[in-house]
Amino acid sequence: VDAGVKYAIMGHSERREYNHETNEDVNRKVLKALENGITPIMCCGESLAQREQGITIDWIRQQVKVGFQGVTAEQAAKSVIAYEPIWAIGTGLTATAEQAEEVCKAIRDCIAEIYGTDTAEKIRIQYGGSMNAKNAAELLAQPDIDGGLIGGAALKADFGQIVNA
């Protein structure tokens, strides 16, 4: 906060994997960020094995429900959830717009179940699985994708195309 930080990413797949962060750890970080006036960007996502097993939506719903435990509707409405299919991060693979929308809609529906439709409409849901200049417009045209959580593509010359999408 003293350094001017307004947003903090928590629950990124690499932190979950390499630092063994649990959904409960992510929840503590979400609550601490909110307590200090920082907007949490809570990441959630599934592995390729989980997608192939057909448990994507259940997996994501669990991450969202535990990650937002103890968060008020007002706090949730000002928060960000980033859907990052683990199998699409840095691999060059990306979910189709339909796959990304399906999961982002499920996240919004989960928030609506917990907090109501007003909060679900206000929360920002981003897609962060290898969004790039070629696929950004199609992904961002989906009704439940409010933006992108951009990694490596932000370092490329065509980044402006993502911004303009």
PDB file of C-alpha atoms in Angstrom:
ATOM      1  CA  VAL A   1       0.000   0.000   0.000  1.00  0.00           C
ATOM      2  CA  ASP A   2       2.825   2.408   0.880  1.00  0.00           C
ATOM      3  CA  ALA A   3       4.325   1.751  -2.560  1.00  0.00           C
ATOM      4  CA  GLY A   4       1.040   2.576  -4.287  1.00  0.00           C
ATOM      5  CA  VAL A   5      -0.011  -0.983  -5.076  1.00  0.00           C
ATOM      6  CA  LYS A   6      -3.694  -1.123  -5.989  1.00  0.00           C
ATOM      7  CA  TYR A   7      -3.997  -4.731  -7.248  1.00  0.00           C
ATOM      8  CA  ALA A   8      -2.361  -8.003  -6.200  1.00  0.00           C
ATOM      9  CA  ILE A   9      -2.452 -11.355  -7.955  1.00  0.00           C
ATOM     10  CA  MET A  10      -2.992 -14.367  -5.749  1.00  0.00           C
ATOM     11  CA  GLY A  11      -3.563 -18.023  -6.451  1.00  0.00           C
ATOM     12  CA  HIS A  12      -1.608 -18.059  -9.707  1.00  0.00           C
ATOM     13  CA  SER A  13      -1.030 -21.629 -10.848  1.00  0.00           C
ATOM     14  CA  GLU A  14       2.733 -21.366 -10.431  1.00  0.00           C
ATOM     15  CA  ARG A  15       2.354 -20.228  -6.806  1.00  0.00           C
ATOM     16  CA  ARG A  16      -0.132 -23.037  -6.190  1.00  0.00           C
ATOM     17  CA  GLU A  17       2.207 -25.591  -7.755  1.00  0.00           C
ATOM     18  CA  TYR A  18       5.711 -24.512  -6.718  1.00  0.00           C
ATOM     19  CA  ASN A  19       4.844 -23.002  -3.331  1.00  0.00           C
ATOM     20  CA  HIS A  20       2.113 -25.540  -2.574  1.00  0.00           C
ATOM     21  CA  GLU A  21      -0.463 -22.796  -1.990  1.00  0.00           C
ATOM     22  CA  THR A  22      -3.873 -24.160  -1.106  1.00  0.00           C
ATOM     23  CA  ASN A  23      -7.277 -22.619  -1.674  1.00  0.00           C
ATOM     24  CA  GLU A  24      -7.214 -21.705   2.024  1.00  0.00           C
ATOM     25  CA  ASP A  25      -3.874 -19.914   1.583  1.00  0.00           C
ATOM     26  CA  VAL A  26      -5.357 -17.977  -1.316  1.00  0.00           C
ATOM     27  CA  ASN A  27      -8.371 -17.074   0.820  1.00  0.00           C
ATOM     28  CA  ARG A  28      -6.123 -15.644   3.551  1.00  0.00           C
ATOM     29  CA  LYS A  29      -4.354 -13.526   0.942  1.00  0.00           C
ATOM     30  CA  VAL A  30      -7.642 -12.321  -0.569  1.00  0.00           C
ATOM     31  CA  LEU A  31      -8.887 -11.287   2.876  1.00  0.00           C
ATOM     32  CA  LYS A  32      -5.579  -9.571   3.735  1.00  0.00           C
ATOM     33  CA  ALA A  33      -5.577  -7.665   0.437  1.00  0.00           C
ATOM     34  CA  LEU A  34      -9.137  -6.471   1.000  1.00  0.00           C
ATOM     35  CA  GLU A  35      -8.348  -5.525   4.600  1.00  0.00           C
ATOM     36  CA  ASN A  36      -5.571  -3.264   3.297  1.00  0.00           C
ATOM     37  CA  GLY A  37      -7.501  -1.662   0.448  1.00  0.00           C
ATOM     38  CA  ILE A  38      -5.858  -3.701  -2.307  1.00  0.00           C
ATOM     39  CA  THR A  39      -8.028  -5.227  -5.022  1.00  0.00           C
ATOM     40  CA  PRO A  40      -7.406  -8.977  -5.215  1.00  0.00           C
ATOM     41  CA  ILE A  41      -6.995 -10.651  -8.580  1.00  0.00           C
ATOM     42  CA  MET A  42      -7.721 -14.248  -7.614  1.00  0.00           C
ATOM     43  CA  CYS A  43      -6.570 -16.788 -10.171  1.00  0.00           C
ATOM     44  CA  CYS A  44      -8.230 -20.120 -10.725  1.00  0.00           C
ATOM     45  CA  GLY A  45      -7.671 -22.806 -13.312  1.00  0.00           C
ATOM     46  CA  GLU A  46      -7.467 -26.472 -14.128  1.00  0.00           C
ATOM     47  CA  SER A  47      -4.808 -28.790 -15.472  1.00  0.00           C
ATOM     48  CA  LEU A  48      -5.176 -30.649 -18.749  1.00  0.00           C
ATOM     49  CA  ALA A  49      -5.806 -33.865 -16.791  1.00  0.00           C
ATOM     50  CA  GLN A  50      -8.639 -32.217 -14.834  1.00  0.00           C
ATOM     51  CA  ARG A  51     -10.163 -30.898 -18.074  1.00  0.00           C
ATOM     52  CA  GLU A  52      -9.951 -34.339 -19.668  1.00  0.00           C
ATOM     53  CA  GLN A  53     -11.577 -35.893 -16.569  1.00  0.00           C
ATOM     54  CA  GLY A  54     -14.532 -33.529 -16.980  1.00  0.00           C
ATOM     55  CA  ILE A  55     -14.121 -31.864 -13.583  1.00  0.00           C
ATOM     56  CA  THR A  56     -13.191 -28.355 -14.756  1.00  0.00           C
ATOM     57  CA  ILE A  57     -16.326 -26.581 -13.520  1.00  0.00           C
ATOM     58  CA  ASP A  58     -16.372 -28.393 -10.162  1.00  0.00           C
ATOM     59  CA  TRP A  59     -12.664 -27.648  -9.666  1.00  0.00           C
ATOM     60  CA  ILE A  60     -13.056 -23.959 -10.488  1.00  0.00           C
ATOM     61  CA  ARG A  61     -16.178 -23.580  -8.317  1.00  0.00           C
ATOM     62  CA  GLN A  62     -14.259 -25.014  -5.353  1.00  0.00           C
ATOM     63  CA  GLN A  63     -11.395 -22.576  -5.912  1.00  0.00           C
ATOM     64  CA  VAL A  64     -13.838 -19.656  -6.083  1.00  0.00           C
ATOM     65  CA  LYS A  65     -15.941 -20.700  -3.086  1.00  0.00           C
ATOM     66  CA  VAL A  66     -12.968 -21.293  -0.804  1.00  0.00           C
ATOM     67  CA  GLY A  67     -11.023 -18.300  -2.153  1.00  0.00           C
ATOM     68  CA  PHE A  68     -13.924 -15.956  -1.386  1.00  0.00           C
ATOM     69  CA  GLN A  69     -14.898 -17.409   1.987  1.00  0.00           C
ATOM     70  CA  GLY A  70     -15.490 -14.559   4.427  1.00  0.00           C
ATOM     71  CA  VAL A  71     -15.586 -11.962   1.630  1.00  0.00           C
ATOM     72  CA  THR A  72     -18.630  -9.685   1.716  1.00  0.00           C
ATOM     73  CA  ALA A  73     -20.796  -9.016  -1.334  1.00  0.00           C
ATOM     74  CA  GLU A  74     -19.502  -5.443  -1.436  1.00  0.00           C
ATOM     75  CA  GLN A  75     -15.896  -6.645  -1.393  1.00  0.00           C
ATOM     76  CA  ALA A  76     -16.581  -9.334  -3.998  1.00  0.00           C
ATOM     77  CA  ALA A  77     -18.164  -6.804  -6.345  1.00  0.00           C
ATOM     78  CA  LYS A  78     -14.900  -4.846  -6.384  1.00  0.00           C
ATOM     79  CA  SER A  79     -12.689  -7.907  -6.839  1.00  0.00           C
ATOM     80  CA  VAL A  80     -11.295  -9.635  -9.916  1.00  0.00           C
ATOM     81  CA  ILE A  81     -11.235 -13.331 -10.718  1.00  0.00           C
ATOM     82  CA  ALA A  82      -8.868 -14.495 -13.436  1.00  0.00           C
ATOM     83  CA  TYR A  83      -9.563 -17.800 -15.145  1.00  0.00           C
ATOM     84  CA  GLU A  84      -6.257 -19.261 -16.251  1.00  0.00           C
ATOM     85  CA  PRO A  85      -6.449 -22.760 -17.666  1.00  0.00           C
ATOM     86  CA  ILE A  86      -3.104 -24.143 -16.524  1.00  0.00           C
ATOM     87  CA  TRP A  87      -2.764 -26.142 -19.715  1.00  0.00           C
ATOM     88  CA  ALA A  88      -2.799 -22.877 -21.727  1.00  0.00           C
ATOM     89  CA  ILE A  89      -0.243 -20.815 -19.793  1.00  0.00           C
ATOM     90  CA  GLY A  90       2.938 -20.305 -21.741  1.00  0.00           C
ATOM     91  CA  THR A  91       2.261 -23.361 -23.918  1.00  0.00           C
ATOM     92  CA  GLY A  92       0.969 -21.517 -26.936  1.00  0.00           C
ATOM     93  CA  LEU A  93      -2.305 -23.372 -26.483  1.00  0.00           C
ATOM     94  CA  THR A  94      -5.390 -21.389 -25.658  1.00  0.00           C
ATOM     95  CA  ALA A  95      -8.917 -22.291 -24.771  1.00  0.00           C
ATOM     96  CA  THR A  96     -11.379 -21.622 -27.518  1.00  0.00           C
ATOM     97  CA  ALA A  97     -13.579 -18.611 -26.934  1.00  0.00           C
ATOM     98  CA  GLU A  98     -16.419 -21.045 -26.198  1.00  0.00           C
ATOM     99  CA  GLN A  99     -14.362 -22.981 -23.619  1.00  0.00           C
ATOM    100  CA  ALA A 100     -13.210 -19.783 -21.922  1.00  0.00           C
ATOM    101  CA  GLU A 101     -16.744 -18.374 -21.878  1.00  0.00           C
ATOM    102  CA  GLU A 102     -18.148 -21.601 -20.440  1.00  0.00           C
ATOM    103  CA  VAL A 103     -15.811 -21.406 -17.446  1.00  0.00           C
ATOM    104  CA  CYS A 104     -16.115 -17.630 -16.973  1.00  0.00           C
ATOM    105  CA  LYS A 105     -19.914 -17.970 -17.029  1.00  0.00           C
ATOM    106  CA  ALA A 106     -19.660 -20.768 -14.436  1.00  0.00           C
ATOM    107  CA  ILE A 107     -17.570 -18.440 -12.257  1.00  0.00           C
ATOM    108  CA  ARG A 108     -20.177 -15.675 -12.597  1.00  0.00           C
ATOM    109  CA  ASP A 109     -22.961 -18.175 -11.823  1.00  0.00           C
ATOM    110  CA  CYS A 110     -21.049 -19.328  -8.727  1.00  0.00           C
ATOM    111  CA  ILE A 111     -20.688 -15.726  -7.532  1.00  0.00           C
ATOM    112  CA  ALA A 112     -24.426 -15.224  -8.168  1.00  0.00           C
ATOM    113  CA  GLU A 113     -25.230 -18.277  -6.016  1.00  0.00           C
ATOM    114  CA  ILE A 114     -23.133 -16.908  -3.163  1.00  0.00           C
ATOM    115  CA  TYR A 115     -23.853 -13.177  -3.370  1.00  0.00           C
ATOM    116  CA  GLY A 116     -26.715 -12.626  -5.823  1.00  0.00           C
ATOM    117  CA  THR A 117     -26.923 -11.466  -9.409  1.00  0.00           C
ATOM    118  CA  ASP A 118     -26.106  -7.816  -8.656  1.00  0.00           C
ATOM    119  CA  THR A 119     -22.685  -8.766  -7.291  1.00  0.00           C
ATOM    120  CA  ALA A 120     -22.164 -11.294 -10.085  1.00  0.00           C
ATOM    121  CA  GLU A 121     -22.741  -8.579 -12.659  1.00  0.00           C
ATOM    122  CA  LYS A 122     -20.285  -6.201 -10.963  1.00  0.00           C
ATOM    123  CA  ILE A 123     -17.370  -8.586 -10.391  1.00  0.00           C
ATOM    124  CA  ARG A 124     -14.724  -8.544 -13.107  1.00  0.00           C
ATOM    125  CA  ILE A 125     -13.772 -11.871 -14.628  1.00  0.00           C
ATOM    126  CA  GLN A 126     -10.646 -11.994 -16.737  1.00  0.00           C
ATOM    127  CA  TYR A 127      -9.256 -14.644 -19.044  1.00  0.00           C
ATOM    128  CA  GLY A 128      -5.554 -15.304 -18.700  1.00  0.00           C
ATOM    129  CA  GLY A 129      -4.677 -18.365 -20.750  1.00  0.00           C
ATOM    130  CA  SER A 130      -2.292 -17.198 -23.457  1.00  0.00           C
ATOM    131  CA  MET A 131      -4.414 -14.308 -24.701  1.00  0.00           C
ATOM    132  CA  ASN A 132      -2.633 -12.703 -27.620  1.00  0.00           C
ATOM    133  CA  ALA A 133      -3.162 -10.246 -30.460  1.00  0.00           C
ATOM    134  CA  LYS A 134      -4.736 -12.928 -32.653  1.00  0.00           C
ATOM    135  CA  ASN A 135      -7.348 -14.227 -30.197  1.00  0.00           C
ATOM    136  CA  ALA A 136      -8.024 -11.249 -27.918  1.00  0.00           C
ATOM    137  CA  ALA A 137     -10.951  -9.777 -29.858  1.00  0.00           C
ATOM    138  CA  GLU A 138     -12.821 -13.091 -29.999  1.00  0.00           C
ATOM    139  CA  LEU A 139     -12.192 -13.850 -26.319  1.00  0.00           C
ATOM    140  CA  LEU A 140     -13.116 -10.353 -25.174  1.00  0.00           C
ATOM    141  CA  ALA A 141     -16.330 -10.441 -27.214  1.00  0.00           C
ATOM    142  CA  GLN A 142     -17.688 -13.134 -24.880  1.00  0.00           C
ATOM    143  CA  PRO A 143     -20.347 -11.860 -22.443  1.00  0.00           C
ATOM    144  CA  ASP A 144     -18.659 -13.170 -19.277  1.00  0.00           C
ATOM    145  CA  ILE A 145     -15.056 -12.244 -20.115  1.00  0.00           C
ATOM    146  CA  ASP A 146     -14.463  -8.717 -18.827  1.00  0.00           C
ATOM    147  CA  GLY A 147     -10.778  -8.455 -19.630  1.00  0.00           C
ATOM    148  CA  GLY A 148      -7.494 -10.268 -19.922  1.00  0.00           C
ATOM    149  CA  LEU A 149      -4.739 -11.087 -17.466  1.00  0.00           C
ATOM    150  CA  ILE A 150      -1.796 -10.737 -19.819  1.00  0.00           C
ATOM    151  CA  GLY A 151       1.613 -12.219 -19.192  1.00  0.00           C
ATOM    152  CA  GLY A 152       4.258 -12.721 -21.843  1.00  0.00           C
ATOM    153  CA  ALA A 153       2.127 -11.172 -24.582  1.00  0.00           C
ATOM    154  CA  ALA A 154       2.564  -7.793 -22.859  1.00  0.00           C
ATOM    155  CA  LEU A 155       6.223  -7.886 -23.895  1.00  0.00           C
ATOM    156  CA  LYS A 156       5.504  -8.274 -27.598  1.00  0.00           C
ATOM    157  CA  ALA A 157       5.302  -5.506 -30.181  1.00  0.00           C
ATOM    158  CA  ASP A 158       1.654  -6.297 -30.974  1.00  0.00           C
ATOM    159  CA  PHE A 159       0.492  -5.855 -27.361  1.00  0.00           C
ATOM    160  CA  GLY A 160      -1.404  -2.735 -28.400  1.00  0.00           C
ATOM    161  CA  GLN A 161      -3.724  -4.928 -30.446  1.00  0.00           C
ATOM    162  CA  ILE A 162      -4.764  -6.742 -27.255  1.00  0.00           C
ATOM    163  CA  VAL A 163      -5.349  -3.421 -25.495  1.00  0.00           C
ATOM    164  CA  ASN A 164      -7.430  -2.144 -28.402  1.00  0.00           C
ATOM    165  CA  ALA A 165      -9.503  -5.351 -28.532  1.00  0.00           C
TER     166      ALA A 165
END
